[in-house]
Amino acid sequence: MRSVITGTGIGIPKNLVPNEALTPLMDTTDEWIRTRSGIEQRYYADPGQGSAELGSIAAESALQSAGLPKEDIDAVIFATMTPDYLFPGNGPVLQERMKLPEIPTFDIRQQCSGFLYGLDLADSLIQSRKYRNILLIGAEVHTPFMPWENGWDTTIGLSTRAITAEEREINTRYRDRLVLFGDGAGAVVVQARDDGQSGFLSSRLFTNGSNIEALYVKGVGFRQRPYVDGKQLEDRDSIPRMEGREVFKQAVSRMPQAVRQVCADRGVTPADLDILLIHQANLRIVEAVAKQLALPPEKVPHNIERYANTTAGTLPILYHECLSDGRIQPGMLVCFTALGSGLHWGAVLYRV
Ligand code: ACO
């Protein structure tokens, strides 16, 4: 029995925010953002629009493309680091929003590796023969962690009030992160298939918690009493902290290793891959991983220029786009890889 992706869909918010829309908010330039990250634009959710809503849009479309009725879904896996509520997770929110049957929903939170972990979990649940039809979602709404009070409305055209010098100074402190993220969702349907060649071939997942501080949110956590207070917000402990260079270094060494491992598991080499889908955190990371694996650019698609980093959303969005425009064809050997906060990383090898 094989676990096969039978449907895909995406949920992208309507507000397109080009790099130029960020320059009034902080000391940055379109050129810096493009050359350091490859990002040209991103989309921001509407006020009140959460990751469960974007996820449900992607999920509806994935179910439609799979031709799977809602009542036939056996379980949902929702990967996000930006759920609508601290608890419960997005699973029940999605279940109610989509009017799904009272099926189990798993909330997982491996940040940029969330979709990869979700794929592995979906495959494991199918291989255990407990479930046959799984809906897997990776969705994020990052905009709420951005520190700007007026910036949200300015970037999506709801306010024309000028940003004050003080606001600009505060935003500039976090500019390395603020320019990198966008909102968006992708979803896939994973089904058990008893015949055919396509499906999961191998996965390798890893965690190393020795340097959590390289990328984490310090505040709003249950080790603190109370778990959120005015002081934490004043200190802006709700904004992710990131050692960009360290994460970059880890990404360009760990992802190629994981890709080589899943290939070796199946007796192939990276050169045998038709397509490598790399988590979209930075175009320079994508290019460095491709270079280490000696893969030509046509085998390593990217869309970070249009969406920025949508964390758990990047891989399903990219897979959906490549399938839709024909870059991914039936029979192709595809590898997914990601690294993110945790650190969590890994790779999945898959035959389309
Ligand atoms: N605009 C203008 N200048 C900036 C900006 C900005 N938005 N951000 C930082 N700078 C400045 C810095 O202050 C620094 O100035 P200085 O030299 O005067 O001190 C200069 O640019 C260079 O800064 P670096 O941090 O060295 O820039 P780098 O080339 O490393 O790029 C970046 C920074 C884009 C963050 C990169 O390190 C990166 O992409 N890291 C990995 C991020 C990542 O993969 N995250 C994981 C996924 S997220 C998740 O899991 C949730």
Coordinates of C-alpha atoms and ligand atoms in Angstrom, one line a residue:
M1 CA 0.0 0.0 0.0
R2 CA 1.2 3.5 -0.9
S3 CA 0.3 7.0 0.4
V4 CA -0.5 9.1 -2.6
I5 CA -1.2 12.8 -2.8
T6 CA -4.4 12.9 -4.8
G7 CA -5.4 16.6 -4.5
T8 CA -3.8 20.0 -3.8
G9 CA -5.1 23.5 -3.2
I10 CA -3.9 26.9 -1.9
G11 CA -5.4 29.7 0.1
I12 CA -3.7 33.1 -0.6
P13 CA -5.1 36.3 1.0
K14 CA -6.0 39.1 -1.4
N15 CA -3.7 41.8 -0.1
L16 CA -0.6 42.0 -2.3
V17 CA 2.2 43.8 -0.5
P18 CA 5.2 44.6 -2.7
N19 CA 8.6 45.4 -1.1
E20 CA 8.0 49.1 -1.8
A21 CA 5.0 49.1 0.6
L22 CA 7.3 48.2 3.5
T23 CA 9.8 51.0 2.9
P24 CA 7.8 53.7 4.6
L25 CA 7.4 51.5 7.6
M26 CA 11.1 50.9 8.4
D27 CA 14.6 51.5 7.2
T28 CA 14.8 49.0 4.3
T29 CA 14.9 49.0 0.5
D30 CA 13.4 46.9 -2.3
E31 CA 17.0 46.2 -3.4
W32 CA 18.1 44.9 0.0
I33 CA 15.1 42.6 0.3
R34 CA 15.5 41.3 -3.2
T35 CA 19.3 40.7 -3.1
R36 CA 19.4 39.2 0.4
S37 CA 16.3 37.1 0.2
G38 CA 14.9 37.0 -3.3
I39 CA 11.5 38.3 -2.1
E40 CA 9.7 40.8 -4.3
Q41 CA 6.2 40.7 -2.7
R42 CA 4.1 38.9 -0.2
Y43 CA 0.4 38.7 0.6
Y44 CA -1.1 39.8 3.9
A45 CA -4.3 38.5 5.5
D46 CA -7.3 40.8 6.1
P47 CA -7.8 41.9 9.7
G48 CA -9.5 39.0 11.5
Q49 CA -8.5 36.5 8.9
G50 CA -6.7 33.6 10.6
S51 CA -4.7 30.7 9.4
A52 CA -7.7 28.3 9.9
E53 CA -9.6 30.4 7.3
L54 CA -6.8 30.4 4.8
G55 CA -6.3 26.7 5.5
S56 CA -9.9 25.9 4.9
I57 CA -9.8 27.7 1.5
A58 CA -6.8 25.6 0.5
A59 CA -8.5 22.4 1.9
E60 CA -11.8 22.9 0.1
S61 CA -9.8 23.3 -3.2
A62 CA -7.6 20.2 -2.4
L63 CA -10.7 18.1 -1.7
Q64 CA -12.3 19.2 -5.0
S65 CA -9.2 18.4 -7.0
A66 CA -9.0 15.0 -5.3
G67 CA -12.7 14.4 -5.9
L68 CA -13.1 13.4 -2.3
P69 CA -16.3 14.2 -0.5
K70 CA -16.0 15.7 3.0
E71 CA -17.7 12.7 4.6
D72 CA -14.9 10.4 3.3
I73 CA -12.1 12.2 5.1
D74 CA -10.8 10.0 8.0
A75 CA -8.5 12.5 9.7
V76 CA -7.1 16.0 9.5
I77 CA -3.5 17.1 10.2
F78 CA -3.1 20.9 10.5
A79 CA 0.5 22.3 10.6
T80 CA 0.9 25.8 11.7
M81 CA 2.9 27.9 14.2
T82 CA 0.3 30.7 14.0
P83 CA -3.0 29.1 15.1
D84 CA -6.1 31.2 15.6
Y85 CA -6.0 30.5 19.3
L86 CA -3.2 29.4 21.7
F87 CA -5.6 26.5 22.4
P88 CA -7.4 24.6 21.0
G89 CA -5.3 24.2 17.8
N90 CA -6.6 24.9 14.3
G91 CA -8.0 21.4 13.8
P92 CA -11.4 22.0 15.6
V93 CA -11.6 25.5 14.1
L94 CA -11.2 24.0 10.6
Q95 CA -13.6 21.1 11.4
E96 CA -16.3 23.6 12.3
R97 CA -15.5 26.0 9.5
M98 CA -15.7 23.3 6.8
K99 CA -18.5 21.4 8.5
L100 CA -16.5 18.2 8.5
P101 CA -17.7 15.0 10.3
E102 CA -16.5 14.5 13.9
I103 CA -13.2 13.0 12.8
P104 CA -9.9 13.3 14.6
T105 CA -7.8 16.3 13.9
F106 CA -4.1 16.5 14.7
D107 CA -2.4 19.9 15.4
I108 CA 1.3 19.8 14.7
R109 CA 3.7 22.7 15.1
Q110 CA 7.1 22.1 13.5
Q111 CA 7.2 25.6 12.0
C112 CA 8.9 25.6 8.6
S113 CA 9.1 21.8 8.7
G114 CA 5.5 21.5 9.6
F115 CA 4.3 20.3 6.2
L116 CA 7.2 17.8 6.0
Y117 CA 6.3 16.4 9.4
G118 CA 2.6 16.3 8.4
L119 CA 3.4 14.3 5.3
D120 CA 5.4 11.8 7.3
L121 CA 2.5 11.5 9.9
A122 CA -0.1 11.1 7.1
D123 CA 2.0 8.3 5.6
S124 CA 2.5 6.6 9.0
L125 CA -1.2 6.8 9.8
I126 CA -2.1 5.3 6.4
Q127 CA 0.6 2.6 6.7
S128 CA -0.8 1.7 10.1
R129 CA -4.0 1.0 8.2
K130 CA -6.0 3.1 10.7
Y131 CA -7.0 5.7 8.1
R132 CA -7.2 5.8 4.3
N133 CA -8.0 9.5 3.5
I134 CA -6.1 12.3 5.2
L135 CA -6.4 16.0 4.7
L136 CA -3.1 17.8 5.4
I137 CA -2.9 21.6 5.7
G138 CA 0.1 23.9 6.2
A139 CA -1.1 27.5 6.8
E140 CA 0.2 30.7 8.4
V141 CA -0.9 34.2 9.2
H142 CA 2.4 35.9 10.3
T143 CA 1.3 39.5 10.1
P144 CA 0.0 39.6 13.8
F145 CA 3.5 39.2 15.2
M146 CA 4.7 42.3 13.4
P147 CA 5.1 45.2 15.7
W148 CA 3.6 48.0 13.8
E149 CA 0.3 49.4 15.1
N150 CA -0.5 51.4 11.9
G151 CA 1.6 49.2 9.6
W152 CA -1.0 46.5 9.1
D153 CA -3.6 48.9 7.8
T154 CA -1.1 51.0 5.8
T155 CA 0.3 48.0 3.9
I156 CA -3.1 46.7 2.8
G157 CA -4.5 50.2 2.0
L158 CA -6.9 50.6 4.9
S159 CA -5.0 53.7 6.4
T160 CA -3.1 56.6 4.9
R161 CA -1.9 57.9 8.3
A162 CA 1.9 58.6 8.1
I163 CA 4.1 56.4 10.1
T164 CA 5.8 58.4 12.9
A165 CA 9.5 58.5 13.3
E166 CA 9.2 56.5 16.6
E167 CA 7.2 53.8 14.9
R168 CA 9.7 53.6 12.1
E169 CA 12.6 53.2 14.6
I170 CA 10.8 50.4 16.4
N171 CA 10.0 48.6 13.1
T172 CA 13.5 48.9 11.9
R173 CA 14.8 47.0 15.0
Y174 CA 13.0 43.9 13.6
R175 CA 13.5 44.6 9.9
D176 CA 15.5 41.4 9.3
R177 CA 12.4 39.3 10.1
L178 CA 9.6 41.7 9.1
V179 CA 10.5 41.6 5.4
L180 CA 10.8 37.8 5.2
F181 CA 7.3 36.6 6.0
G182 CA 3.9 36.5 4.1
D183 CA 0.6 34.9 4.9
G184 CA -0.7 31.9 3.0
A185 CA -1.9 28.3 3.0
G186 CA -1.5 25.0 1.1
A187 CA -3.3 21.7 1.5
V188 CA -3.1 18.2 0.1
V189 CA -5.2 15.1 0.3
V190 CA -3.2 12.0 1.0
Q191 CA -4.9 8.7 0.3
A192 CA -4.1 5.0 0.6
R193 CA -3.7 3.4 -2.8
D194 CA -3.3 -0.3 -3.3
D195 CA -2.0 -0.2 -6.8
G196 CA 0.2 2.0 -9.1
Q197 CA 3.7 3.3 -8.8
S198 CA 3.1 6.7 -7.2
G199 CA 3.4 7.5 -3.5
F200 CA 5.7 7.9 -0.5
L201 CA 9.1 6.3 -0.8
S202 CA 11.1 7.5 2.2
S203 CA 11.3 10.1 4.9
R204 CA 13.9 11.3 7.3
L205 CA 13.0 13.8 10.1
F206 CA 15.3 15.4 12.6
T207 CA 15.1 17.7 15.7
N208 CA 17.9 19.4 17.5
G209 CA 16.9 21.6 20.4
S210 CA 20.4 22.6 21.5
N211 CA 19.9 26.2 20.2
I212 CA 16.2 27.0 20.4
E213 CA 17.1 30.6 20.8
A214 CA 18.3 30.7 17.2
L215 CA 14.7 31.1 16.2
Y216 CA 11.9 31.4 18.8
V217 CA 9.3 33.5 20.4
K218 CA 10.5 34.3 23.9
G219 CA 7.2 35.6 25.5
V220 CA 3.6 34.4 25.7
G221 CA 4.6 31.0 27.0
F222 CA 3.5 28.8 29.9
R223 CA 6.8 28.8 31.7
Q224 CA 6.0 32.3 32.6
R225 CA 3.5 33.5 35.3
P226 CA 1.3 34.9 34.0
Y227 CA 1.9 33.5 30.5
V228 CA 1.4 36.9 29.0
D229 CA 1.6 40.3 30.7
G230 CA 2.2 43.9 29.9
K231 CA 5.9 43.7 30.5
Q232 CA 6.4 41.0 27.9
L233 CA 4.5 43.0 25.3
E234 CA 6.4 46.1 26.2
D235 CA 9.6 44.2 25.7
R236 CA 8.2 42.9 22.4
D237 CA 8.8 39.3 23.5
S238 CA 5.9 38.3 21.3
I239 CA 8.0 39.0 18.2
P240 CA 10.1 36.1 16.9
R241 CA 13.8 36.3 17.7
M242 CA 16.1 35.1 15.0
E243 CA 19.8 34.6 14.5
G244 CA 19.5 34.9 10.7
R245 CA 23.1 33.8 9.9
E246 CA 23.0 30.8 12.2
V247 CA 19.7 29.6 10.8
F248 CA 21.0 30.2 7.3
K249 CA 24.1 28.1 8.0
Q250 CA 22.1 25.2 9.5
A251 CA 19.7 25.3 6.6
V252 CA 22.4 25.0 3.9
S253 CA 24.1 22.1 5.6
R254 CA 21.2 20.1 7.1
M255 CA 18.8 20.0 4.1
P256 CA 21.3 18.6 1.6
Q257 CA 22.2 15.9 4.1
A258 CA 18.6 14.9 4.6
V259 CA 18.0 14.9 0.8
R260 CA 21.0 12.6 0.3
Q261 CA 19.7 10.3 3.0
V262 CA 16.2 9.8 1.6
C263 CA 17.7 9.2 -1.8
A264 CA 20.1 6.6 -0.4
D265 CA 17.2 4.9 1.4
R266 CA 15.8 4.1 -2.1
G267 CA 19.1 3.5 -3.9
V268 CA 19.0 6.7 -5.9
T269 CA 21.2 9.8 -5.9
P270 CA 20.1 13.5 -5.9
A271 CA 21.0 13.5 -9.6
D272 CA 18.1 11.1 -10.1
L273 CA 15.6 13.6 -8.8
D274 CA 13.3 15.3 -11.3
I275 CA 12.3 18.1 -8.9
L276 CA 13.6 19.2 -5.5
L277 CA 11.1 21.3 -3.5
I278 CA 12.9 23.3 -0.9
H279 CA 11.3 25.3 1.9
Q280 CA 11.0 28.9 0.7
A281 CA 12.8 30.9 3.4
N282 CA 15.4 32.6 1.4
L283 CA 16.3 32.3 -2.3
R284 CA 20.0 32.3 -1.4
I285 CA 19.3 29.2 0.8
V286 CA 17.4 27.5 -2.1
E287 CA 20.3 28.2 -4.5
A288 CA 23.0 27.1 -2.0
V289 CA 21.2 23.8 -1.4
A290 CA 20.7 23.2 -5.1
K291 CA 24.4 23.9 -5.7
Q292 CA 25.5 21.5 -3.0
L293 CA 23.4 18.8 -4.6
A294 CA 24.6 19.8 -8.1
L295 CA 21.0 20.2 -9.3
P296 CA 20.3 22.6 -12.2
P297 CA 17.9 25.5 -11.6
E298 CA 15.1 23.9 -13.7
K299 CA 15.0 21.1 -11.2
V300 CA 14.7 23.4 -8.2
P301 CA 11.6 25.6 -8.6
H302 CA 10.9 28.5 -6.3
N303 CA 8.2 31.0 -5.6
I304 CA 9.6 32.9 -2.7
E305 CA 9.7 36.0 -4.9
R306 CA 5.9 36.1 -4.9
Y307 CA 4.9 34.8 -1.5
A308 CA 7.9 35.3 0.8
N309 CA 8.2 32.8 3.6
T310 CA 4.8 31.3 4.5
T311 CA 6.4 28.8 6.9
A312 CA 4.2 25.6 6.9
G313 CA 2.6 26.9 3.7
T314 CA 5.6 27.0 1.4
L315 CA 5.9 23.4 0.4
P316 CA 2.3 22.7 -0.4
I317 CA 1.9 26.0 -2.2
L318 CA 5.0 25.3 -4.3
Y319 CA 3.9 21.7 -5.0
H320 CA 0.4 22.9 -6.1
E321 CA 1.9 25.5 -8.4
C322 CA 4.3 23.1 -10.1
L323 CA 1.6 20.5 -10.6
S324 CA -0.8 23.1 -12.0
D325 CA 1.7 24.5 -14.5
G326 CA 3.0 21.1 -15.6
R327 CA 6.5 21.4 -14.1
I328 CA 5.6 18.3 -12.0
Q329 CA 4.3 15.4 -14.1
P330 CA 3.1 11.9 -13.2
G331 CA 5.9 9.5 -12.7
M332 CA 8.4 12.2 -11.6
L333 CA 10.7 11.6 -8.6
V334 CA 10.2 14.5 -6.2
C335 CA 11.9 15.4 -3.0
F336 CA 10.6 17.8 -0.3
T337 CA 13.0 19.3 2.2
A338 CA 12.7 21.9 4.9
L339 CA 14.5 23.4 8.0
G340 CA 13.1 25.7 10.6
S341 CA 12.6 26.7 14.2
G342 CA 13.3 24.0 16.7
L343 CA 15.4 23.2 14.9
H344 CA 13.4 20.7 12.9
W345 CA 14.4 19.5 9.5
G346 CA 14.2 16.6 7.1
A347 CA 13.3 15.4 3.7
V348 CA 10.6 13.2 2.0
L349 CA 11.1 11.3 -1.2
Y350 CA 7.9 10.9 -3.3
R351 CA 7.0 9.4 -6.7
V352 CA 4.2 11.5 -8.4
Ligands
ACO1 N1 16.7 46.1 5.3 C1 17.9 46.7 5.2 N2 19.0 46.2 5.9 C2 18.8 45.2 6.7 C3 17.5 44.5 6.8 C4 16.5 45.0 6.1 N3 15.2 44.4 6.1 N4 17.6 43.5 7.7 C5 18.9 43.5 8.2 N5 19.6 44.5 7.6 C6 21.0 44.9 7.8 C7 21.6 44.4 9.0 O1 21.3 45.3 10.1 C8 23.1 44.4 8.7 O2 23.6 45.7 8.8 P1 25.1 45.9 9.4 O3 25.9 45.2 8.4 O4 25.2 47.4 9.3 O5 25.0 45.4 10.8 C9 23.1 44.0 7.2 O6 21.8 44.2 6.7 C10 23.4 42.5 7.0 O7 22.7 41.7 7.9 P2 22.8 40.2 8.0 O8 21.9 39.6 9.1 O9 24.2 39.8 8.0 O10 22.2 39.8 6.6 P3 22.1 38.4 5.9 O11 22.7 38.5 4.6 O12 22.5 37.3 6.8 O13 20.5 38.3 5.6 C11 18.6 37.2 6.5 C12 19.6 38.3 6.7 C13 17.8 37.5 5.2 C14 17.7 37.2 7.7 C15 19.3 35.8 6.3 O14 20.3 35.6 7.3 C16 18.4 34.6 6.4 O15 17.5 34.4 5.5 N6 18.5 33.7 7.4 C17 17.7 32.5 7.5 C18 16.3 32.8 7.8 C19 15.5 31.5 7.9 O16 15.8 30.6 7.1 N7 14.6 31.3 8.8 C20 14.0 30.0 8.9 C21 12.6 30.0 8.6 S1 11.6 30.9 9.6 C22 10.8 29.8 10.7 O17 11.2 28.7 10.9 C23 9.7 30.3 11.4

